[in-house]
């Protein structure tokens, strides 16, 4: 089932317990193959009673139960030798002796076709005489007896060895039975019951495995659950980000309980978690709170690739994995398989052990809640099923792509099955003079987009004056961890006074969190000494500003930048002027000017921000840092020129005495606001302002707000900042004086409807030429050079001896 699920969260996991049964036969020397083929298929087997009180039997509805011989016979031509089948605890007990005979006949038929079966022993349904909420002990006992009896029956049948899944999707079922109306008679609005049910289901699975091993000592076990990504809303604060992370991490709870890392009193141990099964669909990623999908078909930049989700499970448990369910609907089936195949190749390259991929379902299925709706998601459709015609119709594009990938992967080297030793090279350690929760700008835009491929450790300038040195960690968005060091000294920034302590704190943090293969990324040369003793695959300098020209720049900055240029592999610049300035200092410099987040700023139907809604019109607005780069005299002149104009200034004040800010009745200083508030401010502005001073600090800037203003459809007036004048003068009036700036604003406010339409067309064309998504993708293409470097985890890549 593909639905957002929010699990009741628990305290942090207990330390992994010692394995009381290290020689458990199910491990078969740890690396023995579980399946006789990589490509697998599944038949829908959910046998619960749905939210309308209707008992489900999908194999009856799509004809699979009556056409087993035909269905199994058709698999050989498509290279599928392993299938998932659901016995159905509720259905088997209901059918009695006839059900047992049918199960044995099905197992013999699969054996005659040479098919190995992964049997699910509970697929959401249980006998109505039992209730896991009110009779947990009786429920667990009865399920263990059911599983032992089934294993005994199947053990008598010759053929490929059976494998078992005791409980299908423990985490999903616990959510569905406590927070939705999907499972009868358990109604929603009782999410606190999900945690209790999850514990009962884990207990049942553990007892089931013990019962099965008594009659089938070599049995293998798969434990499936959805693998998901939960993203905080754009611009969310630390509290909401933490909630999103807890929701994301709750996907591991059932597996943690099975292996004893969490709730060890349930009896879990490492040997019980044989193979984690990852159920992964296009809609397994969503936004926290709203539940809004991160759409695969729209290339939502907030999505995480499957291989990063798989790697998190691989690193956590060190067990071979399988993709136990995946598929798409309608015309998307073939494209989704291509997408997953590419992810398999990445998993192979990164050493993630995958034992199989299961296309689910093989035969189309009806919806759980609406029996007349068919998903059109199978390898075979059954277009006449509602009329009793079970003729199968092969989805030819889907089958063609399956045959292609079957040949492609058979020709490739085998997938690895050895446990990981440390994190693979997908981490980036970033050193920044800007704090993540300051103004949302270039570092946040780029790194949040690179994070799905490269988890980010964002190391900020230290916090001064602490009683003792310590490290603060938090995750502002998925894939990004902010590392904030508190030091006892008082020298500002990345000063030499702090370096020894900061190096020790950083290296201990990397050791504690298993980060051993990484790239270094600098926003400030002042952090270069922190690289001493680190062993990166490479180094990048993203030069977003000429920091040496800013007020209060450290005296050592120029020399340290010279040293940084001598060590980095790649240099990115934040604009054309910076590129011209830096390209002679390194052999590999790339110009990546400021860009735009279309999804954030491109919406036009945005309500006015309530903090300015009472202001009269016209309104002229600016957002950004208010520091030495802003021409405060120009701002005052603008307010004085037209007292009826309302001038709205949004942003934090930095390096400027707030008492110096001009004060006028029509001049409104709004202070720093969240990134998600900016579109609402823009919605109420008639003209957007870029009143920059022309001085050393603005000589090389490439203001991000230029394109953001235009993406919102707002006209802009700017002073003669070089990059703005060179790139956007055809759509942004450039003013050389205060009088010209005022006049340009007057002209915009006096535009005719035809002139406004002409501007809107030009602005749209300008903004369409770039995006932060495209910039991040171009950078990622350059970063791939570091992926191909062979690096042994125990061998240093190179020793850094930075200046300072």
XYZ file of C-alpha atoms in Angstrom, residues 129-431:
303
model
C -11.860 -14.562 16.965
C -8.589 -12.794 17.847
C -7.835 -9.160 18.598
C -4.186 -8.073 18.951
C -5.266 -5.016 20.960
C -7.286 -6.804 23.630
C -5.785 -10.333 23.422
C -2.107 -9.792 22.582
C -0.821 -12.988 24.216
C -3.493 -15.199 22.659
C -2.870 -13.498 19.306
C 0.880 -14.193 19.443
C 0.401 -17.801 20.553
C -2.152 -18.522 17.821
C 0.014 -16.972 15.116
C 3.055 -19.012 16.168
C 0.981 -22.212 15.934
C -0.313 -21.152 12.503
C 3.205 -20.521 11.183
C 4.654 -23.741 12.587
C 1.823 -25.752 11.054
C 2.219 -24.127 7.636
C 5.983 -24.671 7.633
C 5.440 -28.321 8.526
C 3.081 -28.777 5.585
C 5.431 -27.068 3.127
C 8.505 -28.876 4.422
C 7.076 -32.142 3.112
C 7.009 -30.898 -0.500
C 10.075 -31.370 -2.706
C 11.278 -28.430 -4.750
C 13.106 -25.144 -4.321
C 13.439 -24.196 -0.640
C 10.646 -22.044 0.708
C 11.313 -18.686 2.314
C 8.979 -16.882 4.686
C 7.712 -13.486 5.595
C 5.945 -13.809 8.942
C 4.089 -10.469 8.971
C 3.765 -8.242 5.917
C 4.759 -4.616 6.600
C 4.644 -4.456 10.389
C 5.093 -0.687 10.443
C 2.505 -0.013 7.767
C -0.048 -2.334 9.337
C 0.430 -0.722 12.771
C -0.240 2.682 11.197
C -3.143 1.525 9.034
C -4.960 -0.133 11.934
C -4.540 2.860 14.239
C -4.615 5.981 12.074
C -6.774 5.197 9.028
C -10.076 3.620 8.130
C -8.442 0.911 6.010
C -8.675 -1.988 8.477
C -12.062 -3.056 9.897
C -13.162 -2.579 12.634
C -10.231 -0.408 13.735
C -11.173 3.185 13.073
C -8.753 6.118 12.834
C -7.994 8.751 15.477
C -6.165 6.377 17.801
C -2.519 6.706 16.625
C -1.234 5.985 20.133
C -2.415 2.392 19.605
C -0.022 1.988 16.695
C 2.989 1.603 18.945
C 1.273 -1.103 20.995
C 0.200 -3.000 17.868
C 3.699 -2.753 16.397
C 5.122 -4.421 19.503
C 2.527 -7.203 19.332
C 3.293 -7.827 15.657
C 7.043 -7.930 16.337
C 6.465 -10.434 19.133
C 4.325 -12.497 16.765
C 7.005 -12.451 14.056
C 9.721 -13.511 16.510
C 7.645 -16.407 17.850
C 6.711 -17.372 14.307
C 10.349 -17.660 13.254
C 11.135 -19.848 16.243
C 8.193 -22.112 15.367
C 9.232 -22.357 11.709
C 12.862 -23.121 12.544
C 11.794 -26.053 14.677
C 10.421 -27.792 11.578
C 12.548 -26.080 8.875
C 15.948 -25.242 10.414
C 17.357 -23.761 7.180
C 14.425 -21.443 6.509
C 15.171 -17.904 5.333
C 13.142 -14.887 6.401
C 12.300 -11.565 4.791
C 10.826 -8.689 6.788
C 9.218 -6.096 4.538
C 8.258 -2.501 5.242
C 8.023 0.641 3.127
C 11.302 2.518 2.785
C 10.394 6.188 2.731
C 11.642 9.759 2.807
C 9.877 12.489 4.782
C 10.884 16.062 3.901
C 10.212 19.110 6.089
C 8.292 21.952 4.437
C 10.396 24.584 2.712
C 11.539 27.188 5.180
C 10.504 25.109 8.191
C 12.051 25.976 11.525
C 14.204 23.657 13.665
C 11.240 22.211 15.595
C 9.352 21.189 12.448
C 12.550 19.843 10.868
C 13.117 17.700 13.942
C 9.541 16.380 13.724
C 10.053 15.492 10.062
C 13.276 13.676 10.916
C 11.541 11.675 13.658
C 8.781 10.714 11.237
C 11.415 9.712 8.673
C 13.418 7.640 11.170
C 10.341 5.825 12.486
C 10.507 3.620 9.381
C 13.307 1.681 11.115
C 11.411 0.884 14.333
C 10.068 -2.562 13.416
C 13.425 -3.720 12.023
C 15.157 -2.295 15.104
C 12.810 -4.265 17.350
C 13.331 -7.489 15.399
C 17.095 -7.276 15.759
C 17.009 -6.133 19.398
C 18.296 -2.596 18.930
C 14.984 -1.207 20.188
C 12.693 -2.654 22.892
C 14.986 -5.636 23.619
C 12.442 -6.912 26.150
C 10.429 -8.193 23.166
C 13.116 -10.809 22.523
C 14.615 -9.470 19.298
C 18.179 -10.354 18.323
C 20.352 -9.765 15.236
C 19.837 -13.254 13.848
C 16.099 -12.666 13.481
C 16.621 -9.847 10.972
C 17.669 -12.078 8.095
C 16.815 -9.979 5.006
C 15.130 -6.567 5.263
C 12.652 -6.213 2.393
C 12.230 -2.695 1.028
C 8.802 -1.884 -0.393
C 9.324 1.160 -2.617
C 6.853 2.996 -4.832
C 6.838 6.350 -6.576
C 4.787 7.874 -3.753
C 6.939 6.708 -0.830
C 8.230 10.264 -0.350
C 6.187 13.135 1.051
C 6.253 16.405 2.943
C 5.883 16.340 6.703
C 2.631 17.753 8.021
C 0.827 18.257 4.734
C 1.487 14.749 3.389
C 1.992 16.328 -0.057
C 3.745 13.920 -2.415
C 7.235 14.615 -3.666
C 6.309 13.624 -7.185
C 8.623 11.314 -9.073
C 7.182 12.141 -12.490
C 7.764 15.855 -11.839
C 11.381 15.385 -10.720
C 10.731 17.041 -7.368
C 14.218 18.164 -6.243
C 13.405 17.292 -2.650
C 13.175 13.577 -3.452
C 15.930 11.242 -2.357
C 17.158 8.624 -4.822
C 16.306 5.060 -3.943
C 19.935 4.100 -3.532
C 20.371 6.567 -0.665
C 17.315 5.123 1.089
C 18.611 1.593 0.548
C 22.055 2.584 1.751
C 20.619 3.863 5.037
C 19.163 0.385 5.691
C 22.337 -1.353 4.482
C 24.557 0.746 6.739
C 22.229 0.352 9.713
C 21.950 -3.438 9.659
C 24.693 -4.811 7.393
C 22.265 -7.396 5.988
C 21.672 -8.060 2.287
C 18.455 -6.399 1.177
C 15.787 -7.033 -1.396
C 13.323 -4.721 -3.098
C 10.332 -6.719 -1.954
C 7.686 -4.606 -3.729
C 7.852 -2.042 -6.475
C 5.768 -1.036 -9.453
C 3.778 1.742 -11.070
C 0.432 2.234 -12.747
C -0.739 2.636 -16.320
C 1.745 3.969 -18.837
C 4.295 4.659 -16.105
C 5.131 0.995 -15.530
C 7.970 0.704 -18.065
C 9.512 4.071 -17.180
C 9.460 3.222 -13.478
C 11.294 -0.043 -14.135
C 13.949 1.861 -16.102
C 14.265 4.270 -13.185
C 14.671 1.441 -10.654
C 17.168 -0.362 -12.885
C 19.360 2.737 -12.945
C 19.154 2.830 -9.143
C 20.174 -0.842 -9.024
C 23.275 0.039 -11.003
C 24.134 2.742 -8.479
C 23.556 0.315 -5.610
C 25.903 -2.131 -7.303
C 28.573 0.548 -7.746
C 28.278 1.624 -4.111
C 28.528 -1.907 -2.752
C 24.964 -2.136 -1.434
C 23.988 -5.807 -1.375
C 20.635 -6.412 -3.080
C 19.423 -10.004 -3.264
C 16.414 -9.424 -5.478
C 13.816 -7.096 -6.981
C 10.139 -7.997 -6.864
C 7.655 -6.540 -9.368
C 4.386 -6.173 -7.532
C 1.785 -7.191 -8.482
C 2.282 -9.582 -11.361
C -1.467 -9.737 -12.012
C -3.483 -6.527 -11.788
C -5.432 -6.030 -8.585
C -8.598 -4.280 -7.487
C -8.464 -1.445 -4.987
C -8.895 -2.411 -1.333
C -11.621 0.118 -0.632
C -13.270 0.312 -4.060
C -13.644 -3.141 -5.539
C -14.666 -1.747 -8.942
C -11.429 0.208 -9.392
C -8.469 -1.692 -10.850
C -5.000 -0.194 -10.539
C -3.597 -1.285 -13.939
C -0.288 -1.893 -12.206
C 0.447 -5.525 -13.065
C 2.743 -7.149 -15.539
C -0.543 -8.617 -16.794
C -3.841 -6.737 -16.861
C -7.189 -8.514 -16.469
C -9.558 -6.161 -18.325
C -12.595 -8.444 -18.107
C -12.245 -9.484 -14.465
C -15.294 -7.587 -13.229
C -17.375 -9.653 -15.705
C -15.813 -12.995 -14.808
C -13.372 -13.038 -17.737
C -9.887 -13.662 -16.320
C -8.004 -13.571 -19.612
C -4.533 -12.115 -19.015
C -3.232 -9.292 -21.210
C 0.529 -8.765 -21.050
C 1.607 -5.138 -20.650
C 4.045 -5.300 -23.546
C 6.156 -2.162 -22.837
C 6.609 -3.295 -19.239
C 7.572 -6.811 -20.322
C 9.985 -5.505 -22.966
C 11.850 -3.406 -20.407
C 11.955 -6.343 -17.998
C 13.568 -8.536 -20.671
C 16.055 -5.761 -21.440
C 17.131 -5.367 -17.832
C 17.179 -9.113 -17.250
C 19.809 -9.421 -19.989
C 21.696 -6.300 -18.889
C 22.087 -7.412 -15.295
C 22.811 -11.021 -16.164
C 25.723 -9.756 -18.266
C 27.066 -7.656 -15.391
C 29.084 -8.742 -12.402
C 27.199 -10.182 -9.418
C 25.866 -7.883 -6.766
C 28.007 -7.842 -3.618
C 26.783 -9.494 -0.439
C 29.458 -8.577 2.098
C 28.514 -6.230 4.937
C 29.633 -2.597 4.789
C 32.643 -1.396 6.736
C 31.918 2.345 6.712
C 29.882 5.024 4.960
C 30.469 5.057 1.170
C 31.640 8.245 -0.550
C 28.483 10.245 -0.613
C 29.124 12.735 2.205
C 30.163 16.362 1.865
C 31.663 18.260 4.796
C 30.944 21.970 4.314
C 32.733 24.798 6.112
